[in-house]
mmCIF file with all atom_site columns, C-alpha atoms in Angstrom:
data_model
loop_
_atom_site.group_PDB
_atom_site.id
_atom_site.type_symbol
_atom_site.label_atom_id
_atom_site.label_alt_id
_atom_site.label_comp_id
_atom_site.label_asym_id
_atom_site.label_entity_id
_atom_site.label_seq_id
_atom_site.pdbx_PDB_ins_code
_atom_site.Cartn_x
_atom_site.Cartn_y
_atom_site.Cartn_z
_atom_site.occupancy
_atom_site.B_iso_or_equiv
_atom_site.pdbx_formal_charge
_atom_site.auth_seq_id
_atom_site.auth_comp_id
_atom_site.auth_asym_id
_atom_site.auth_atom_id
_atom_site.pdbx_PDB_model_num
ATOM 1   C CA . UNK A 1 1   ? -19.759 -11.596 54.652 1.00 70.00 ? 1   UNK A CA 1
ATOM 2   C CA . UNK A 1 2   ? -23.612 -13.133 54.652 1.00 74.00 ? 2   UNK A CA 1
ATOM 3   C CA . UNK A 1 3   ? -22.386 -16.611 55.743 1.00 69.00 ? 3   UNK A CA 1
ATOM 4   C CA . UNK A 1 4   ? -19.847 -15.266 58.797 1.00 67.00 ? 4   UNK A CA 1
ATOM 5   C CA . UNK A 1 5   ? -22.529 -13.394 59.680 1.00 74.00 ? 5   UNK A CA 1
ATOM 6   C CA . UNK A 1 6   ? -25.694 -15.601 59.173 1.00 79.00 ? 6   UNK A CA 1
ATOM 7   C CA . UNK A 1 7   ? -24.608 -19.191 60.218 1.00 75.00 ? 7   UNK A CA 1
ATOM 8   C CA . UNK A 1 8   ? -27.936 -20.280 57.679 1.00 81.00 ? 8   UNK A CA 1
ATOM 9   C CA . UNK A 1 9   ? -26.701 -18.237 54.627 1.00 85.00 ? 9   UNK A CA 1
ATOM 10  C CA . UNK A 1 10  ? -25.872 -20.999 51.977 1.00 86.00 ? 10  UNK A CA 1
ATOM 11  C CA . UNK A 1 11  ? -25.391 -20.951 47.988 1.00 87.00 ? 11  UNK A CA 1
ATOM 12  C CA . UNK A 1 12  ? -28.896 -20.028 46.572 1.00 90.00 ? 12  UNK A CA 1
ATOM 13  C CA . UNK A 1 13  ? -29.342 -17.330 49.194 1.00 90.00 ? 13  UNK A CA 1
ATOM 14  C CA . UNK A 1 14  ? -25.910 -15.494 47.681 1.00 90.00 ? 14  UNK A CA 1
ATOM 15  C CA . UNK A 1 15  ? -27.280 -15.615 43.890 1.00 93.00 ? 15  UNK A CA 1
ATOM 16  C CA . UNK A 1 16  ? -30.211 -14.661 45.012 1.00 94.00 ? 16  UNK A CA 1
ATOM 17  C CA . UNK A 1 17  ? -29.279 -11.612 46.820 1.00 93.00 ? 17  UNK A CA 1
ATOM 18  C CA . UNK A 1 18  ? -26.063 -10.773 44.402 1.00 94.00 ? 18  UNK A CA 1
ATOM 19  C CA . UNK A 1 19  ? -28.614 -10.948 41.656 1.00 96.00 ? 19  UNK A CA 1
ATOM 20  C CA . UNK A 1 20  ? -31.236 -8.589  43.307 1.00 96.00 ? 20  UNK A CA 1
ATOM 21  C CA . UNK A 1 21  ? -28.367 -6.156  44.347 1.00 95.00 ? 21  UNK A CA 1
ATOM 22  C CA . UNK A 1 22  ? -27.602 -5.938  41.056 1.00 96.00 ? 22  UNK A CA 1
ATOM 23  C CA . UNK A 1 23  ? -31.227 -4.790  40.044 1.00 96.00 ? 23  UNK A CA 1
ATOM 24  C CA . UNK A 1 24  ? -31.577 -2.243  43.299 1.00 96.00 ? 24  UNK A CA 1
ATOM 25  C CA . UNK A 1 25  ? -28.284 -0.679  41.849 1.00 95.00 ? 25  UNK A CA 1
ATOM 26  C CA . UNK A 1 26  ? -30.019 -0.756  38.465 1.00 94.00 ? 26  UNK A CA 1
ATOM 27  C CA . UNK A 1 27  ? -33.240 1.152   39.626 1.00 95.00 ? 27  UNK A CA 1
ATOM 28  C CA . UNK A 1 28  ? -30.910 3.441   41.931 1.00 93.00 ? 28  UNK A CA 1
ATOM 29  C CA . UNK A 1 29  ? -28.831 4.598   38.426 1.00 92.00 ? 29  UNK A CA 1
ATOM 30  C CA . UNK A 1 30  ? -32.586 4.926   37.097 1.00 92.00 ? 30  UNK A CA 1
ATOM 31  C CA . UNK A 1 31  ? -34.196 6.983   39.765 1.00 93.00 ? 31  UNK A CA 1
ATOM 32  C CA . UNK A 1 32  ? -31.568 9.615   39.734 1.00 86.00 ? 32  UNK A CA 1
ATOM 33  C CA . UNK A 1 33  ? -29.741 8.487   43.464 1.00 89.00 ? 33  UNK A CA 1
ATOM 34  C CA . UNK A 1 34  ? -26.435 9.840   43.624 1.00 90.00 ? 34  UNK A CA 1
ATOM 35  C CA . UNK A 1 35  ? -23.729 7.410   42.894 1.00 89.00 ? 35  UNK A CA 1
ATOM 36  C CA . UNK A 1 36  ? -22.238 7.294   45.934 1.00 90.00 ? 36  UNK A CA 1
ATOM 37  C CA . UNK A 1 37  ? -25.136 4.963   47.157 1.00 92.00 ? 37  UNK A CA 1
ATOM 38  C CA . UNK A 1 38  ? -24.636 2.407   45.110 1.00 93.00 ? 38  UNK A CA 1
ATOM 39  C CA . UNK A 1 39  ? -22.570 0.748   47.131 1.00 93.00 ? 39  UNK A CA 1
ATOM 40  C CA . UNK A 1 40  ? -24.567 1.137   50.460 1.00 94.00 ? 40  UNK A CA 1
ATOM 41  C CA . UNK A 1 41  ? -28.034 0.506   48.725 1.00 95.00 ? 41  UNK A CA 1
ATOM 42  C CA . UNK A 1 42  ? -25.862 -2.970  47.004 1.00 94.00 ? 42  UNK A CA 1
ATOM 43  C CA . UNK A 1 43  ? -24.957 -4.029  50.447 1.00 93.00 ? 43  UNK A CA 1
ATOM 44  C CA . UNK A 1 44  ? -27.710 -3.355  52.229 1.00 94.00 ? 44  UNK A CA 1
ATOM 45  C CA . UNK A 1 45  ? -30.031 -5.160  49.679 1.00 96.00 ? 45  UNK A CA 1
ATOM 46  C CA . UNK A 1 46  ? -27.731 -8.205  48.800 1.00 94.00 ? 46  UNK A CA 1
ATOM 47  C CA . UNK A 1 47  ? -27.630 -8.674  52.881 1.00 93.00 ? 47  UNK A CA 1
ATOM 48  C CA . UNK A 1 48  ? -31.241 -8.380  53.317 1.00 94.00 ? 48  UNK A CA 1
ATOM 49  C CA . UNK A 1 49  ? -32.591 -10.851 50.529 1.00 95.00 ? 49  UNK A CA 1
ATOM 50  C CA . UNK A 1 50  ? -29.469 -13.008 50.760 1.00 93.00 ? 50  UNK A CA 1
ATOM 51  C CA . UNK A 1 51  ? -30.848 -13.675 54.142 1.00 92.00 ? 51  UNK A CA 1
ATOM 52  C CA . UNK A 1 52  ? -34.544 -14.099 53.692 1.00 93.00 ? 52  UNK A CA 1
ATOM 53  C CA . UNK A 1 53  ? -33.781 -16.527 50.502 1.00 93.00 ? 53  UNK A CA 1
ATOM 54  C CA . UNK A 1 54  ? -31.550 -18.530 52.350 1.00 90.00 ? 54  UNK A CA 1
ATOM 55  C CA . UNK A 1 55  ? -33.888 -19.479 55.031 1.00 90.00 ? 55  UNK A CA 1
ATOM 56  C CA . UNK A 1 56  ? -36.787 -19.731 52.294 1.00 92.00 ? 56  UNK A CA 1
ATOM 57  C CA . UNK A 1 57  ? -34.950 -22.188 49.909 1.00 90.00 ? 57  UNK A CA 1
ATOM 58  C CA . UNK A 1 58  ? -31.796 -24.257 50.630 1.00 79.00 ? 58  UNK A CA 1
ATOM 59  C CA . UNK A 1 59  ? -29.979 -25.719 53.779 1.00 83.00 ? 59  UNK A CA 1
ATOM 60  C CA . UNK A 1 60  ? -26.024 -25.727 54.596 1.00 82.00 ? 60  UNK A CA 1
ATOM 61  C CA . UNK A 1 61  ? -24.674 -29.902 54.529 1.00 83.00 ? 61  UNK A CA 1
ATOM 62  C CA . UNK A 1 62  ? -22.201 -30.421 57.807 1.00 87.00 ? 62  UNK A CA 1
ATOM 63  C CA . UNK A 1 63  ? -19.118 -29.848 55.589 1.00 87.00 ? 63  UNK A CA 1
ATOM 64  C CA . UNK A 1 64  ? -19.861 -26.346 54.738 1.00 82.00 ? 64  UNK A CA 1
ATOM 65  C CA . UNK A 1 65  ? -21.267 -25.580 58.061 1.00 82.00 ? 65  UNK A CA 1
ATOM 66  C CA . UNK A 1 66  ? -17.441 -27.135 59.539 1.00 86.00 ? 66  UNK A CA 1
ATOM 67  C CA . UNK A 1 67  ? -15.864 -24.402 57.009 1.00 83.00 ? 67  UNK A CA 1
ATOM 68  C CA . UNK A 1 68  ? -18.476 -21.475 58.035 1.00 77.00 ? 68  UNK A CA 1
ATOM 69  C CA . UNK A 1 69  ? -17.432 -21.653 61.710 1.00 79.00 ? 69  UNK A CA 1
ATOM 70  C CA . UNK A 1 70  ? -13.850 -22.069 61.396 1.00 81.00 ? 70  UNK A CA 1
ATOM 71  C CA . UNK A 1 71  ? -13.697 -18.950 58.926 1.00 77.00 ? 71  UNK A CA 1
ATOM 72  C CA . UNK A 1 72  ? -16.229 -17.518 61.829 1.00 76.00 ? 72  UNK A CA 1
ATOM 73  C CA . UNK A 1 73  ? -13.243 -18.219 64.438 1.00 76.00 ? 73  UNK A CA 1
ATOM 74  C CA . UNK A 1 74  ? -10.619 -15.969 62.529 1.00 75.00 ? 74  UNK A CA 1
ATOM 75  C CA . UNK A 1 75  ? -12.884 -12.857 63.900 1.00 71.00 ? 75  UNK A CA 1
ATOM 76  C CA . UNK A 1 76  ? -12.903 -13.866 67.190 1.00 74.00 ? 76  UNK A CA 1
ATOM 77  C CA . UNK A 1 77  ? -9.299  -12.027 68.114 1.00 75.00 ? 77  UNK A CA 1
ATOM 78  C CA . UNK A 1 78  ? -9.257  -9.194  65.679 1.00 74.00 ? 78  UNK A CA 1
ATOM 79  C CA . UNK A 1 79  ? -6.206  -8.255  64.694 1.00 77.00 ? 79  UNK A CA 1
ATOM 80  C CA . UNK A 1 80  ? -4.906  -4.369  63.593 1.00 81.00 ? 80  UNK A CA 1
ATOM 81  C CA . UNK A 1 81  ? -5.836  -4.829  60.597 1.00 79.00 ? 81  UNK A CA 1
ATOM 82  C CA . UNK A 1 82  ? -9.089  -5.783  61.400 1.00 78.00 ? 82  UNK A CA 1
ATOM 83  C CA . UNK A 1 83  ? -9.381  -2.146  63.299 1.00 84.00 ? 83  UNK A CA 1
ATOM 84  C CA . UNK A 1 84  ? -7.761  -0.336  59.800 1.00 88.00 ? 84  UNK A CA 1
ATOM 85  C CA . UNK A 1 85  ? -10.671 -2.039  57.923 1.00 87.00 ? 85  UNK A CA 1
ATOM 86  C CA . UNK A 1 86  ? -13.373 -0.403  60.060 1.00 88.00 ? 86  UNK A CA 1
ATOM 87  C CA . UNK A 1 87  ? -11.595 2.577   59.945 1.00 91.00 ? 87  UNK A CA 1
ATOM 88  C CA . UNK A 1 88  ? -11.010 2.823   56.792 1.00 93.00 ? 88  UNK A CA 1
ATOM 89  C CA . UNK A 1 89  ? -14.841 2.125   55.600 1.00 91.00 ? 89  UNK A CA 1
ATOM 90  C CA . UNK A 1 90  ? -15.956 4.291   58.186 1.00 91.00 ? 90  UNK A CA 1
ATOM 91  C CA . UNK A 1 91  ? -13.904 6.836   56.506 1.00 92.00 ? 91  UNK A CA 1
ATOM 92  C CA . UNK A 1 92  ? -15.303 5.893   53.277 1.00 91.00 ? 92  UNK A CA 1
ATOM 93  C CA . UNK A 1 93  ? -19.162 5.814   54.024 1.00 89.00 ? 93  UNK A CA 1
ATOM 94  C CA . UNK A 1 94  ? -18.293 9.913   55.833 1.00 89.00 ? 94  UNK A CA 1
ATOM 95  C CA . UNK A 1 95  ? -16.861 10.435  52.323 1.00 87.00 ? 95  UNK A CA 1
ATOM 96  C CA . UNK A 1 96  ? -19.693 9.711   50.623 1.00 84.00 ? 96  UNK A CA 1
ATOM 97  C CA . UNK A 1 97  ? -21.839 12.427  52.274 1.00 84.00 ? 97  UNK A CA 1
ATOM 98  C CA . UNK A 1 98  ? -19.025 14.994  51.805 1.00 82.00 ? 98  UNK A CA 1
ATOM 99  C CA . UNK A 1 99  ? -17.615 14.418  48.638 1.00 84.00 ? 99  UNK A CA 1
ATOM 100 C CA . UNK A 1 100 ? -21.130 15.216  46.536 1.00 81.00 ? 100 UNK A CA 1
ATOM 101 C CA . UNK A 1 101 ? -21.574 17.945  47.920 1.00 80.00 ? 101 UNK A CA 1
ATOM 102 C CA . UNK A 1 102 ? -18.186 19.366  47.779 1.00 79.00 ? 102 UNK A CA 1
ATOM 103 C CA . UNK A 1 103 ? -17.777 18.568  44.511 1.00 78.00 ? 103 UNK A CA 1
ATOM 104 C CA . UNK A 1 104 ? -21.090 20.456  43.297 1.00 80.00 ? 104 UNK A CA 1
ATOM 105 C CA . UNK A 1 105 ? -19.431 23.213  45.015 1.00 82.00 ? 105 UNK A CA 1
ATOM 106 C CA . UNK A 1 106 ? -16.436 23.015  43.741 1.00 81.00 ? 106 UNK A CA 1
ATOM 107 C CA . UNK A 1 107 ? -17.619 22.744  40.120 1.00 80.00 ? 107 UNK A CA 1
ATOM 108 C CA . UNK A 1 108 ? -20.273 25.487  39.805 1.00 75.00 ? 108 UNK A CA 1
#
């Protein structure tokens, strides 16, 4: 996802943010955040850092920047299952608000 998105993601920018998603989702199971936003706090973080690092340290050579856009040109027609993905996340990020709470009810 960072380097369809961010034509200068590159290699040191993904272990950089993959490793400091891992610690947000650390401190998130510490602070007491539901578990449901793990996942959004992961993303959010891993795109965030992933970015900043990779226009900090490292460059993309003309081979991997070749690969990055034709992978980008596979999303330039979206297909239906494109659409299913969005809707299906979409569905999944609603869930996440709903669910907790529902489930506290349901249990007490």
């Amino acid at each position: 996802m960072l380097g369809l998105f961010f034509p200068q993601a590159n290699e040191k920018g993904l272990i950089v943010g993959s490793i400091a998603s891992v610690i947000a989702v650390y401190i998130c199971r510490h602070m007491d955040v539901s578990w449901p936003w793990y996942a959004p706090v992961g993303t959010v973080v891993f795109l965030f850092i992933g970015v900043v690092a990779s226009r900090v340290i490292g460059s993309n050579t003309a081979e991997q920047r070749v690969f990055i856009d034709n992978q980008r040109e596979l999303f330039v027609k979206p297909k239906a299952s494109h659409y299913g993905l969005l809707v299906f996340a979409g569905i999944t990020i609603l869930a996440c608000f709903v669910i907790p709470d529902w489930l506290q009810q349901a249990l007490a």
